[in-house]
Structure formats: structure tokens, C-alpha cells
Tab-separated table of C-alpha atoms and ligand atoms in Angstrom:
chain	number	residue	atom	x	y	z
A	1	UNK	CA	0.045	-0.057	0.041
A	2	UNK	CA	1.358	3.445	-1.016
A	3	UNK	CA	0.358	6.724	0.708
A	4	UNK	CA	1.475	10.088	-0.397
A	5	UNK	CA	1.359	13.445	1.324
A	6	UNK	CA	2.726	16.952	0.843
A	7	UNK	CA	4.824	19.113	2.932
A	8	UNK	CA	7.297	21.967	2.255
A	9	UNK	CA	10.915	22.743	3.236
A	10	UNK	CA	12.521	26.112	3.671
A	11	UNK	CA	15.478	26.985	1.412
A	12	UNK	CA	16.813	30.506	1.852
A	13	UNK	CA	13.924	32.613	2.641
A	14	UNK	CA	11.523	30.561	0.534
A	15	UNK	CA	10.004	27.172	0.859
A	16	UNK	CA	9.489	24.555	-2.009
A	17	UNK	CA	7.007	21.684	-2.026
A	18	UNK	CA	8.169	18.285	-0.980
A	19	UNK	CA	6.326	15.244	-1.771
A	20	UNK	CA	6.480	12.307	0.769
A	21	UNK	CA	5.696	8.724	-0.266
A	22	UNK	CA	5.381	5.921	2.186
A	23	UNK	CA	5.311	2.281	0.798
A	24	UNK	CA	4.383	-0.548	2.972
A	25	UNK	CA	5.416	-3.749	1.578
A	26	UNK	CA	5.820	-7.301	2.900
A	27	UNK	CA	9.223	-8.647	3.923
A	28	UNK	CA	11.605	-7.975	6.863
A	29	UNK	CA	10.587	-5.225	9.111
A	30	UNK	CA	12.852	-2.278	8.201
A	31	UNK	CA	12.417	1.390	7.617
A	32	UNK	CA	14.352	3.039	4.703
A	33	UNK	CA	14.329	6.768	4.175
A	34	UNK	CA	15.458	7.857	0.689
A	35	UNK	CA	15.594	11.283	-1.062
A	36	UNK	CA	18.855	12.983	0.483
A	37	UNK	CA	17.451	13.602	3.817
A	38	UNK	CA	19.793	14.836	6.536
A	39	UNK	CA	20.460	13.373	9.976
A	40	UNK	CA	17.533	15.021	11.577
A	41	UNK	CA	15.274	13.554	8.998
A	42	UNK	CA	16.636	10.027	9.371
A	43	UNK	CA	16.316	10.422	13.189
A	44	UNK	CA	12.775	11.102	12.578
A	45	UNK	CA	11.725	7.532	11.892
A	46	UNK	CA	12.286	6.530	15.330
A	47	UNK	CA	10.194	9.450	16.928
A	48	UNK	CA	7.491	8.832	14.101
A	49	UNK	CA	7.132	5.101	14.776
A	50	UNK	CA	7.018	5.778	18.691
A	51	UNK	CA	4.484	8.572	18.216
A	52	UNK	CA	2.377	6.406	15.864
A	53	UNK	CA	2.268	3.653	18.324
A	54	UNK	CA	1.534	6.057	21.296
A	55	UNK	CA	-1.313	7.470	19.445
A	56	UNK	CA	-2.968	4.108	19.147
A	57	UNK	CA	-2.332	3.308	15.493
A	58	UNK	CA	-0.353	0.622	13.867
A	59	UNK	CA	2.666	1.256	11.707
A	60	UNK	CA	3.694	-0.844	8.690
A	61	UNK	CA	5.166	-4.179	9.839
A	62	UNK	CA	7.114	-5.082	6.887
A	63	UNK	CA	9.738	-3.315	4.687
A	64	UNK	CA	8.591	0.343	4.619
A	65	UNK	CA	10.199	2.880	2.191
A	66	UNK	CA	9.944	6.546	2.810
A	67	UNK	CA	10.721	8.715	-0.100
A	68	UNK	CA	11.022	12.388	0.023
A	69	UNK	CA	10.966	14.294	-3.433
A	70	UNK	CA	12.459	16.153	-5.180
A	71	UNK	CA	15.478	14.008	-4.555
A	72	UNK	CA	18.126	16.480	-5.494
A	73	UNK	CA	17.394	19.159	-2.868
A	74	UNK	CA	18.597	18.464	0.740
A	75	UNK	CA	15.882	18.312	3.306
A	76	UNK	CA	16.583	19.341	6.715
A	77	UNK	CA	14.984	19.332	10.185
A	78	UNK	CA	12.320	17.506	11.917
A	79	UNK	CA	9.224	19.335	10.326
A	80	UNK	CA	8.477	16.287	8.198
A	81	UNK	CA	7.637	14.122	11.225
A	82	UNK	CA	3.945	14.807	10.985
A	83	UNK	CA	3.429	14.280	7.332
A	84	UNK	CA	5.518	11.066	7.379
A	85	UNK	CA	3.547	9.716	10.478
A	86	UNK	CA	0.145	10.403	8.546
A	87	UNK	CA	1.358	8.717	5.476
A	88	UNK	CA	2.652	5.715	7.592
A	89	UNK	CA	-0.607	5.361	9.455
A	90	UNK	CA	-2.607	5.559	6.171
A	91	UNK	CA	-0.294	2.871	4.596
A	92	UNK	CA	-0.535	0.576	7.547
A	93	UNK	CA	-4.097	0.927	8.286
A	94	UNK	CA	-4.968	0.560	4.629
A	95	UNK	CA	-7.015	3.753	4.706
A	96	UNK	CA	-7.297	6.054	1.597
A	97	UNK	CA	-7.779	9.481	2.509
A	98	UNK	CA	-9.429	11.119	-0.783
A	99	UNK	CA	-8.280	14.723	-0.360
A	100	UNK	CA	-4.803	14.060	1.313
A	101	UNK	CA	-3.384	15.740	-1.672
A	102	UNK	CA	-5.209	18.902	-0.893
A	103	UNK	CA	-3.216	19.540	2.262
A	104	UNK	CA	0.210	20.609	3.197
A	105	UNK	CA	1.536	19.358	6.480
A	106	UNK	CA	4.399	20.545	8.783
A	107	UNK	CA	5.111	19.567	12.323
A	108	UNK	CA	7.519	17.871	14.685
A	109	UNK	CA	6.348	14.994	16.760
A	110	UNK	CA	7.037	14.247	20.351
A	111	UNK	CA	7.166	10.572	21.393
A	112	UNK	CA	3.687	10.802	22.903
A	113	UNK	CA	2.229	11.988	19.630
A	114	UNK	CA	1.875	15.744	20.382
A	115	UNK	CA	2.719	18.263	17.735
A	116	UNK	CA	5.656	20.560	18.470
A	117	UNK	CA	6.211	23.872	16.641
A	118	UNK	CA	8.784	24.248	13.954
A	119	UNK	CA	10.481	27.220	12.248
A	120	UNK	CA	9.677	28.698	8.880
A	121	UNK	CA	5.871	28.165	8.826
A	122	UNK	CA	5.064	31.384	7.141
A	123	UNK	CA	7.186	30.638	3.931
A	124	UNK	CA	5.744	27.074	3.981
A	125	UNK	CA	2.240	28.512	4.045
A	126	UNK	CA	3.121	30.832	1.127
A	127	UNK	CA	4.352	27.706	-0.894
A	128	UNK	CA	1.260	25.893	-0.122
A	129	UNK	CA	-0.873	28.603	-1.506
A	130	UNK	CA	1.434	28.749	-4.623
A	131	UNK	CA	0.825	25.033	-5.097
A	132	UNK	CA	-3.049	25.676	-4.951
A	133	UNK	CA	-3.328	23.563	-1.794
A	134	UNK	CA	-6.894	23.702	0.123
A	135	UNK	CA	-5.415	23.946	3.533
A	136	UNK	CA	-2.311	23.915	5.619
A	137	UNK	CA	-2.045	21.836	8.833
A	138	UNK	CA	0.571	23.229	11.235
A	139	UNK	CA	1.341	23.002	14.872
A	140	UNK	CA	-1.138	24.954	16.949
A	141	UNK	CA	1.814	27.211	18.277
A	142	UNK	CA	2.552	28.266	14.546
A	143	UNK	CA	-0.965	28.480	13.514
A	144	UNK	CA	-1.143	32.390	13.673
A	145	UNK	CA	2.031	32.580	11.830
A	146	UNK	CA	0.652	30.605	8.842
A	147	UNK	CA	-2.779	32.183	8.957
A	148	UNK	CA	-1.280	35.449	7.792
A	149	UNK	CA	-1.344	34.073	4.266
A	150	UNK	CA	-4.682	34.742	2.655
A	151	UNK	CA	-6.380	32.323	0.160
A	152	UNK	CA	-5.432	29.261	1.928
A	153	UNK	CA	-7.197	27.710	5.158
A	154	UNK	CA	-5.011	27.013	8.235
A	155	UNK	CA	-5.678	24.512	10.736
A	156	UNK	CA	-3.590	24.291	13.977
A	157	UNK	CA	-3.250	20.836	15.492
A	158	UNK	CA	-2.205	19.556	18.975
A	159	UNK	CA	-1.486	15.962	18.311
A	160	UNK	CA	-1.171	13.142	15.629
A	161	UNK	CA	-4.417	11.591	16.652
A	162	UNK	CA	-6.453	14.865	16.289
A	163	UNK	CA	-4.925	15.315	12.983
A	164	UNK	CA	-5.575	11.850	11.600
A	165	UNK	CA	-9.104	11.776	12.936
A	166	UNK	CA	-9.753	15.181	11.354
A	167	UNK	CA	-8.612	13.922	7.985
A	168	UNK	CA	-10.786	10.815	8.415
A	169	UNK	CA	-13.905	12.966	9.159
A	170	UNK	CA	-14.104	11.779	12.683
A	171	UNK	CA	-13.139	15.021	14.239
A	172	UNK	CA	-13.608	18.758	13.466
A	173	UNK	CA	-11.122	21.646	13.432
A	174	UNK	CA	-11.783	25.262	13.277
A	175	UNK	CA	-9.857	27.258	10.705
A	176	UNK	CA	-7.558	29.671	12.282
A	177	UNK	CA	-7.971	33.444	11.625
A	178	UNK	CA	-5.006	35.778	11.713
A	179	UNK	CA	-4.883	38.692	13.995
A	180	UNK	CA	-3.528	41.073	11.382
A	181	UNK	CA	-3.029	44.525	12.482
A	182	UNK	CA	-0.748	47.028	10.907
A	183	UNK	CA	0.149	49.359	13.693
A	184	UNK	CA	0.168	52.949	12.507
A	185	UNK	CA	1.868	54.689	15.414
A	186	UNK	CA	3.484	52.414	17.839
A	187	UNK	CA	4.289	53.429	21.320
A	188	UNK	CA	7.867	53.804	21.853
A	189	UNK	CA	9.320	54.371	25.412
A	190	UNK	CA	12.073	56.687	24.009
A	191	UNK	CA	11.703	59.911	22.022
A	192	UNK	CA	14.135	62.394	20.288
A	193	UNK	CA	12.700	64.913	22.884
A	194	UNK	CA	14.917	63.260	25.347
A	195	UNK	CA	18.239	64.245	23.602
A	196	UNK	CA	19.440	67.707	24.311
A	197	UNK	CA	21.260	69.620	21.592
A	198	UNK	CA	23.032	67.514	18.956
A	199	UNK	CA	21.040	69.432	16.151
A	200	UNK	CA	23.510	68.691	13.478
A	201	UNK	CA	23.367	64.897	14.359
A	202	UNK	CA	19.433	64.928	14.439
A	203	UNK	CA	19.353	66.641	11.173
A	204	UNK	CA	21.767	63.992	9.587
A	205	UNK	CA	19.609	61.204	11.116
A	206	UNK	CA	16.431	62.835	9.735
A	207	UNK	CA	18.018	62.894	6.283
A	208	UNK	CA	19.268	59.194	6.426
A	209	UNK	CA	15.900	57.899	7.377
A	210	UNK	CA	13.981	59.942	4.895
A	211	UNK	CA	15.996	58.664	1.961
A	212	UNK	CA	17.199	55.327	3.366
A	213	UNK	CA	20.851	56.422	3.581
A	214	UNK	CA	23.768	54.753	5.454
A	215	UNK	CA	25.077	57.020	8.441
A	216	UNK	CA	28.236	57.136	10.460
A	217	UNK	CA	28.323	59.183	13.764
A	218	UNK	CA	31.672	60.034	15.085
A	219	UNK	CA	32.060	61.453	18.612
A	220	UNK	CA	33.588	61.095	22.112
A	221	UNK	CA	32.061	58.656	24.541
A	222	UNK	CA	28.910	59.929	26.452
A	223	UNK	CA	28.121	62.352	23.519
A	224	UNK	CA	24.843	60.418	22.980
A	225	UNK	CA	25.541	58.369	19.805
A	226	UNK	CA	24.008	55.308	20.908
A	227	UNK	CA	21.095	57.210	22.559
A	228	UNK	CA	20.470	58.912	19.218
A	229	UNK	CA	20.643	55.707	17.363
A	230	UNK	CA	18.165	53.879	19.729
A	231	UNK	CA	15.557	56.722	18.860
A	232	UNK	CA	15.837	56.177	15.032
A	233	UNK	CA	12.862	53.746	15.094
A	234	UNK	CA	10.738	56.359	16.468
A	235	UNK	CA	11.021	58.298	13.180
A	236	UNK	CA	10.910	55.531	10.474
A	237	UNK	CA	8.101	55.205	8.169
A	238	UNK	CA	5.543	52.297	8.624
A	239	UNK	CA	6.024	49.166	6.666
A	240	UNK	CA	3.825	48.285	3.808
A	241	UNK	CA	2.020	45.003	4.049
A	242	UNK	CA	4.413	43.282	1.647
A	243	UNK	CA	7.430	44.600	3.627
A	244	UNK	CA	5.743	43.106	6.889
A	245	UNK	CA	5.410	39.791	5.155
A	246	UNK	CA	9.098	39.826	4.159
A	247	UNK	CA	10.263	40.645	7.602
A	248	UNK	CA	8.079	38.283	9.260
A	249	UNK	CA	9.127	35.437	6.907
A	250	UNK	CA	12.785	35.915	7.891
A	251	UNK	CA	11.821	35.868	11.579
A	252	UNK	CA	9.691	32.767	11.008
A	253	UNK	CA	12.604	31.015	9.553
A	254	UNK	CA	14.840	31.951	12.524
A	255	UNK	CA	12.198	30.815	14.855
A	256	UNK	CA	11.873	34.345	16.577
A	257	UNK	CA	8.067	34.497	16.207
A	258	UNK	CA	5.765	33.798	19.108
A	259	UNK	CA	2.059	33.045	19.233
A	260	UNK	CA	1.607	36.659	20.497
A	261	UNK	CA	4.044	38.148	18.173
A	262	UNK	CA	3.249	36.170	14.888
A	263	UNK	CA	3.154	39.126	12.539
A	264	UNK	CA	5.738	41.867	12.580
A	265	UNK	CA	4.679	45.243	11.776
A	266	UNK	CA	7.499	47.379	12.912
A	267	UNK	CA	10.805	47.936	11.207
A	268	UNK	CA	13.698	45.787	12.665
A	269	UNK	CA	16.378	47.597	14.565
A	270	UNK	CA	19.247	45.189	15.004
A	271	UNK	CA	22.301	45.983	17.008
A	272	UNK	CA	24.790	43.213	17.220
A	273	UNK	CA	27.894	43.281	19.457
A	274	UNK	CA	31.278	43.737	17.843
A	275	UNK	CA	32.342	40.340	18.744
A	276	UNK	CA	29.871	38.764	16.170
A	277	UNK	CA	31.335	36.445	13.649
A	278	UNK	CA	31.104	36.762	9.916
A	279	UNK	CA	28.386	33.956	9.713
A	280	UNK	CA	26.426	35.737	12.548
A	281	UNK	CA	26.506	39.019	10.584
A	282	UNK	CA	25.992	37.759	7.093
A	283	UNK	CA	24.274	34.488	7.616
A	284	UNK	CA	25.836	30.984	7.192
A	285	UNK	CA	26.339	27.679	8.709
A	286	UNK	CA	25.969	24.311	7.249
A	287	UNK	CA	22.224	24.842	6.818
A	288	UNK	CA	22.642	28.543	5.970
A	289	UNK	CA	20.489	30.629	8.442
A	290	UNK	CA	19.905	34.513	7.878
A	291	UNK	CA	22.464	36.669	9.679
A	292	UNK	CA	21.964	40.142	11.274
A	293	UNK	CA	22.027	41.865	7.925
A	294	UNK	CA	18.939	39.986	6.781
A	295	UNK	CA	17.271	40.150	10.166
A	296	UNK	CA	17.654	43.970	9.622
A	297	UNK	CA	16.001	43.857	6.149
A	298	UNK	CA	13.660	46.729	5.693
A	299	UNK	CA	15.060	48.312	8.816
A	300	UNK	CA	18.267	49.467	10.562
A	301	UNK	CA	21.450	47.631	11.318
A	302	UNK	CA	23.255	49.561	14.153
A	303	UNK	CA	26.907	48.991	14.713
A	304	UNK	CA	28.167	50.669	17.797
A	305	UNK	CA	31.990	51.053	18.250
A	306	UNK	CA	32.541	50.317	14.546
A	307	UNK	CA	36.351	50.080	14.754
A	308	UNK	CA	36.022	47.292	17.331
A	309	UNK	CA	34.444	44.934	14.685
A	310	UNK	CA	36.886	42.587	13.099
A	311	UNK	CA	38.198	44.065	9.891
A	312	UNK	CA	37.333	41.116	7.781
A	313	UNK	CA	33.668	41.228	9.337
A	314	UNK	CA	33.478	44.958	8.203
A	315	UNK	CA	34.767	44.106	4.644
A	316	UNK	CA	32.088	41.446	4.123
A	317	UNK	CA	29.624	44.114	4.925
A	318	UNK	CA	30.270	45.741	1.578
A	319	UNK	CA	28.443	43.302	-0.572
A	320	UNK	CA	24.970	43.580	1.117
A	321	UNK	CA	25.478	47.451	1.363
A	322	UNK	CA	26.012	47.560	-2.485
A	323	UNK	CA	23.602	45.013	-3.563
A	324	UNK	CA	20.716	45.040	-0.792
A	325	UNK	CA	21.331	41.125	-0.589
A	326	UNK	CA	23.813	38.725	0.598
A	327	UNK	CA	25.029	35.659	-1.258
A	328	UNK	CA	26.207	32.735	0.666
A	329	UNK	CA	28.271	30.117	-1.322
A	330	UNK	CA	28.509	26.561	-0.155
A	331	UNK	CA	29.301	23.265	-1.745
A	332	UNK	CA	25.750	22.598	-2.852
A	333	UNK	CA	25.358	25.948	-4.435
A	334	UNK	CA	24.799	29.535	-3.405
A	335	UNK	CA	21.928	30.983	-1.561
A	336	UNK	CA	20.772	34.610	-1.495
A	337	UNK	CA	19.041	36.457	1.489
A	338	UNK	CA	17.615	39.720	1.224
A	339	UNK	CA	19.496	42.626	3.155
A	340	UNK	CA	17.889	45.923	2.261
A	341	UNK	CA	18.946	47.890	5.393
A	342	UNK	CA	19.961	51.289	6.537
A	343	UNK	CA	23.435	50.965	8.129
A	344	UNK	CA	23.917	53.142	11.175
A	345	UNK	CA	27.323	53.159	12.646
A	346	UNK	CA	28.912	54.826	15.552
A	347	UNK	CA	32.642	55.332	16.638
A	348	UNK	CA	34.959	57.290	18.713
A	349	UNK	CA	37.393	59.630	16.888
A	350	UNK	CA	40.392	57.854	18.422
A	351	UNK	CA	41.060	54.897	20.946
A	352	UNK	CA	40.769	57.232	24.084
A	353	UNK	CA	37.791	59.169	22.345
A	354	UNK	CA	38.781	62.715	22.950
A	355	UNK	CA	40.603	63.602	19.663
A	356	UNK	CA	39.515	67.120	18.582
A	357	UNK	CA	37.731	67.751	21.863
A	358	UNK	CA	38.128	71.284	23.143
A	359	UNK	CA	38.011	70.503	26.839
A	360	UNK	CA	39.647	67.065	27.315
A	361	UNK	CA	43.016	66.056	26.004
A	362	UNK	CA	43.559	63.150	23.721
A	363	UNK	CA	46.365	60.885	24.828
A	364	UNK	CA	46.826	58.827	21.670
A	365	UNK	CA	49.640	59.141	19.553
A	366	UNK	CA	48.963	60.063	15.869
A	367	UNK	CA	50.021	56.489	14.790
A	368	UNK	CA	47.493	55.022	17.223
A	369	UNK	CA	44.847	57.381	15.923
A	370	UNK	CA	45.752	56.388	12.461
A	371	UNK	CA	45.690	52.759	13.041
A	372	UNK	CA	42.387	53.029	14.811
A	373	UNK	CA	40.724	54.687	11.930
A	374	UNK	CA	42.238	52.399	9.386
A	375	UNK	CA	40.320	49.496	10.608
A	376	UNK	CA	37.483	50.936	8.522
A	377	UNK	CA	38.519	50.856	4.978
A	378	UNK	CA	37.892	53.409	2.315
A	379	UNK	CA	35.517	51.281	0.369
A	380	UNK	CA	33.393	50.638	3.377
A	381	UNK	CA	33.476	54.398	4.134
A	382	UNK	CA	32.574	55.143	0.603
A	383	UNK	CA	29.249	53.191	0.974
A	384	UNK	CA	28.352	55.357	3.912
A	385	UNK	CA	26.634	58.279	2.652
A	386	UNK	CA	26.421	60.527	5.582
A	387	UNK	CA	29.269	61.218	8.073
A	388	UNK	CA	28.291	63.485	11.101
A	389	UNK	CA	30.226	64.593	14.122
A	390	UNK	CA	28.387	64.167	17.349
A	391	UNK	CA	30.514	66.577	19.898
A	392	UNK	CA	30.213	66.427	23.625
A	393	UNK	CA	27.119	68.302	24.558
A	394	UNK	CA	27.596	71.764	25.943
A	395	UNK	CA	26.512	72.351	29.573
A	396	UNK	CA	24.214	75.206	28.447
A	397	UNK	CA	22.290	72.748	26.131
A	398	UNK	CA	21.991	70.131	28.929
A	399	UNK	CA	20.443	72.719	31.267
A	400	UNK	CA	18.308	74.362	28.681
A	401	UNK	CA	14.604	74.590	29.735
A	402	UNK	CA	13.270	74.495	26.220
A	403	UNK	CA	12.326	70.829	25.261
A	404	UNK	CA	13.906	69.295	22.132
A	405	UNK	CA	11.698	68.475	19.215
A	406	UNK	CA	9.735	65.370	19.690
A	407	UNK	CA	10.051	62.170	17.416
A	408	UNK	CA	6.525	62.745	15.967
A	409	UNK	CA	7.263	66.081	14.437
A	410	UNK	CA	10.446	64.668	12.684
A	411	UNK	CA	8.471	61.677	11.632
A	412	UNK	CA	5.849	63.807	9.929
A	413	UNK	CA	8.685	65.338	7.714
A	414	UNK	CA	10.148	61.923	7.009
A	415	UNK	CA	6.810	60.536	5.933
A	416	UNK	CA	6.174	63.651	3.565
A	417	UNK	CA	9.605	63.026	1.883
A	418	UNK	CA	8.773	59.354	1.530
A	419	UNK	CA	5.468	60.060	-0.030
A	420	UNK	CA	7.358	62.056	-2.780
A	421	UNK	CA	9.727	59.185	-3.314
A	422	UNK	CA	6.877	56.706	-3.503
A	423	UNK	CA	5.423	58.744	-6.281
A	424	UNK	CA	8.852	59.059	-7.993
A	425	UNK	CA	9.404	55.417	-8.063
A	426	UNK	CA	5.822	54.317	-8.625
A	427	UNK	CA	6.904	52.420	-11.943
A	428	UNK	CA	9.863	50.825	-10.396
A	429	UNK	CA	8.345	48.938	-7.220
A	430	UNK	CA	11.772	47.540	-6.244
A	431	UNK	CA	13.217	51.023	-5.469
A	432	UNK	CA	11.495	52.235	-2.411
A	433	UNK	CA	13.743	55.323	-1.512
A	434	UNK	CA	16.423	57.560	-3.151
A	435	UNK	CA	19.255	55.581	-1.629
A	436	UNK	CA	18.329	52.611	-3.871
A	437	UNK	CA	18.054	54.534	-7.031
A	438	UNK	CA	19.738	52.894	-10.100
A	439	UNK	CA	22.052	54.986	-12.367
A	440	UNK	CA	19.072	55.660	-14.795
A	441	UNK	CA	16.717	57.215	-12.382
A	442	UNK	CA	19.599	59.084	-10.947
A	443	UNK	CA	20.243	60.774	-14.264
A	444	UNK	CA	16.519	61.563	-14.516
A	445	UNK	CA	15.768	62.652	-10.997
A	446	UNK	CA	19.050	64.338	-9.780
A	447	UNK	CA	19.586	67.057	-12.533
A	448	UNK	CA	21.863	69.924	-11.360
A	449	UNK	CA	21.949	73.507	-12.847
A	450	UNK	CA	25.310	74.901	-13.960
A	451	UNK	CA	26.281	76.516	-10.706
A	452	UNK	CA	25.553	73.235	-8.592
A	453	UNK	CA	27.479	71.236	-11.280
A	454	UNK	CA	30.476	73.440	-10.654
A	455	UNK	CA	30.160	73.108	-6.912
A	456	UNK	CA	30.138	69.351	-7.149
A	457	UNK	CA	33.060	69.200	-9.539
A	458	UNK	CA	35.147	71.230	-7.180
A	459	UNK	CA	34.131	69.194	-4.107
A	460	UNK	CA	35.046	66.054	-6.084
A	461	UNK	CA	38.390	67.424	-6.877
A	462	UNK	CA	39.209	69.095	-3.550
A	463	UNK	CA	37.934	65.955	-1.416
A	464	UNK	CA	39.246	63.382	-3.806
A	465	UNK	CA	36.028	61.712	-3.905
A	466	UNK	CA	35.238	58.467	-5.860
A	467	UNK	CA	32.627	57.970	-8.502
A	468	UNK	CA	30.566	56.003	-6.018
A	469	UNK	CA	30.739	58.964	-3.632
A	470	UNK	CA	29.657	61.266	-6.394
A	471	UNK	CA	26.458	59.277	-7.015
A	472	UNK	CA	25.664	59.023	-3.208
A	473	UNK	CA	25.994	62.777	-2.855
A	474	UNK	CA	23.440	63.394	-5.557
A	475	UNK	CA	21.013	60.862	-3.882
A	476	UNK	CA	21.454	62.587	-0.374
A	477	UNK	CA	20.878	65.886	-2.236
A	478	UNK	CA	17.749	64.482	-3.695
A	479	UNK	CA	16.457	63.517	-0.156
A	480	UNK	CA	17.340	66.983	1.258
A	481	UNK	CA	15.225	68.638	-1.454
A	482	UNK	CA	12.516	66.132	-0.959
A	483	UNK	CA	12.344	66.990	2.798
A	484	UNK	CA	11.861	70.671	1.839
A	485	UNK	CA	9.320	69.563	-0.948
A	486	UNK	CA	11.600	71.264	-3.450
A	487	UNK	CA	11.115	69.748	-7.083
A	488	UNK	CA	14.732	70.434	-8.048
A	489	UNK	CA	18.033	70.059	-6.283
A	490	UNK	CA	19.618	73.550	-5.683
A	491	UNK	CA	23.092	74.516	-4.556
A	492	UNK	CA	22.053	74.628	-0.748
A	493	UNK	CA	20.769	70.915	-0.969
A	494	UNK	CA	23.831	69.911	-2.610
A	495	UNK	CA	26.331	71.713	-0.183
A	496	UNK	CA	24.589	69.989	2.717
A	497	UNK	CA	25.236	66.704	1.004
A	498	UNK	CA	28.662	67.291	0.225
A	499	UNK	CA	29.378	68.561	3.780
A	500	UNK	CA	28.265	65.009	4.952
A	501	UNK	CA	31.259	63.646	3.071
A	502	UNK	CA	33.864	66.080	4.181
A	503	UNK	CA	34.384	64.653	7.797
A	504	UNK	CA	35.914	61.472	6.603
A	505	UNK	CA	38.316	63.178	4.291
A	506	UNK	CA	39.629	65.471	7.428
A	507	UNK	CA	39.878	62.357	9.722
A	508	UNK	CA	41.173	59.800	7.277
A	509	UNK	CA	43.819	61.655	5.557
B	601	LIG	ZN1	42.586	59.835	21.919
């Protein structure tokens, strides 16, 4: 007797359909798993047979062959337990379930037959819908996650027996309805109003968030760099539904969702420690998992103490910053993860932190200062559009009674600038903000008049800027004009954008 069921497995950020066949034949009692399964899948045969027995069903007594197809793709993890068990019971009990093929199943089994949660249920549900399945049956704990996908029914199950009896028509299950709520204005417990002074840094942050530009803050310890960075989420534009699905998918694969937080509507803000490994930052491992750059997709990656990161780690950041995605190569082929992020980095000007400070003396030798800065390479700096100094706060600013501008007011301006960009890039849905403009739209939307052209030419020459820096200055100038609602880039917009590139030249040469 042959039974066939469907499941899906995650590869990268997407899932692909897997067909599971169980054949119960006569002969010696042996279970063979074929179709390139990994150790976790092979182990599952013990779990599955025990769970089947403890649920009160028979399993095939003779030679049992379990085939996972397509055979050429490696299948990993325990999420096939549930479909394998169902097919085994059907084969052993000689029951033909007419609409077995209409379902997609995932779930790990405990020895007592209960169904445990698995990672990556959202991409699996998306794949099931693509394959025109009628319903997806998932662990109860993952049901909210799967139910996000419209156009396919989701059932959450607690154990194997409940699942099989439902398929047989002896039990009923209620479809799960997703609790989808796109939060318009979430409540943050921090606000830009908390930060005194630092007008230049706040302005730079506003420009960066408005156009999706990368930002580097340089200043002594205690000047408020991380305080500023932590408040960036409070002025970020809301995610679209599709962006929220992208972000939720990534967190689903990593197993970071919970029943209460099954749909992510806030842009991610990731701040990995400087001891992070290359694989932790970029993604990797034998079964490549997304790294911090992918977890920051559609959001912010904050790297505090930038020079403390290993130089090799910083170098590998260049590719995602350039391409908005990260490619991981391994023996069986390469894998691509999305990484469309805004990089926000912070650093001290020198090892002691007080280089250039008017009040405190820097005790570092010029060689030490140089070595410290050289940990950040020119090509990486080139990819950071905005460099801004965050000096120590003046006493009179700390004690000022006038409150600083609240996040809401800044956010309004950011949103207005984003609306202009949405209209600008309406015909190119992959470009969401000025920072992601390709070279053709750049020529179209960043036209300079004669005097601005001259200004840019001089700056390029005097600051010895690269062609990449040239394009990035234009994009930042476009954002500055958008913040003002100006249709054309004028000399003032351009000067501000150029000024954001001067700091590195002063510090790095
Ligand atoms: Zn110093």
C-alpha cells in the first residue's frame, strides 16, 4: 500500500514543496528513508514510529520505504515528522484519504504523539498557497503565523491523533483566523525629545531615514551616539503589508516569532555586538541561516563601536550594502538572502575618544589614531553616505529648559519625503527610496543646474571623492530637496550633501 502526502521545506527565505511517499510492503521489518534527507530527518523515523504507536495506530510491519521528493534538494530538520507519520498510518491501516493531496503538513512529533512547533511556517504556508493547496495543517503554536497567508485555510493541531481523525472525518477543526493589525503609530518608550542639543546629528539622522541612506556618527564617549541611534525607530516610516510579510518570513525561519508576536509590523532595529562572527552578521552555517544583515531587512542595522568589529567582518559588509542582498556560497550551490537595510554606525574619533575635543585632552599618538581609523577601509566608508560629528554636549544645552523637538514632528517630515519618493518610483516597485536609485533614475531625478554642477566638480576634486561617492552625494541631495518639498536640487541641498562627506576626508587623510 502506497500513501502520499505533501509538505514543504525552507531554502533561503522561501519554501519549496516536498512530496512524501510511504510504501508498506511485505518482507523484513525495516524502515528505509530515501531522497537525500539529513540526519535530523533520518532520526525522525524513531520518533515517528513511537509517536504512531503511542497515538494508538499501527505502523507498517514489513519493509517500509519513505521517499522524499524532489530527491536533488537536501531536506533538513524535523518538520516532516507529522506528514511522514500520517502517511505511515494511512499505509499501515490501509485507509485511503481522498483529499490527502489537498493539504500541506508540517510539524515535529514528540514521542507521545503531540505536535511541536517548527521554524519557517510562514514561507511554507506561502508555498502551499502557490501550489494551490486547500489547507495547511501546522502545529497549534505556529497557526497564527501561517494564517497570515490569505487564500488558504489554516488549521492548528495539538497531536497526531487529532490530525488523523480530522482527515478521516471523525473530528472537526476550526480554521484559524489571523490577527492582522498594521500598527500605524506604535508606542515607543524613547523619544528624540529626550536628547538635548545635537542638532547637526539629529538633522543627519532625519536625512538618512528619509532617504534610506547609511550613516556614520563620530564623537567622544558619552556624547549620545547610541542614545540617538536607539531613537531612530521612532521616526521610521511604517512598513507596507508586503514589507511586513518579508520581515515576518525571515523571523519565522529563525524561529523568532511567538504566538503573541506572529506578524511583525515594525521595522527591525538590530544592534549586534562587535564580537559577532562573519556568519552571524552575514548568515551562514551548514544549513545557512539568515544573519544580522538579513534580520535588519527593511530596517536598521546599528553597529556601535565600529572600529572594534573585526576588519574582515566589516569588509564582508560591503556586498550587502552595495546589492541590498547577501549571497552565501556553499558546496551545494549559493543561496541569497535579502538585506535591504540602513546602516547606522557609531565610533569614537580615536582610541581614547577625545581627539579634537576642546575640553579634554587626547592621549593617543598619531600612529594610534591612524591605526584605529584604518580599521575602517576606504571602500566601506565610501558606502556610508552621511558622516556626522557628534560632539560632547555643551553644559548650557544640557540645562536648557526648552524641550527638544519630539520624534512625532520629525517623523511627519520623514513621511512627507517618503510620499514624494513613492510617487517618484511608482513605476519601479523595487526602488523604495532615493538611496536605492539605479543609475538611470539617478540621471533623471538628480539633475543639477550649472552652478551646482560646478560646486560638485570642485568638491569631487578637493575632497578626492570616488565615482561612488559622487552618486551617493546626488542621492542625499535629492533627499534633502524632498524634505523641503523642492522639485529641483539647488546649491543649498547639494552643499549640505557634500558637507556630509567632508568629515571622513578630514579624519582619514
Ligand atoms: Zn585619543
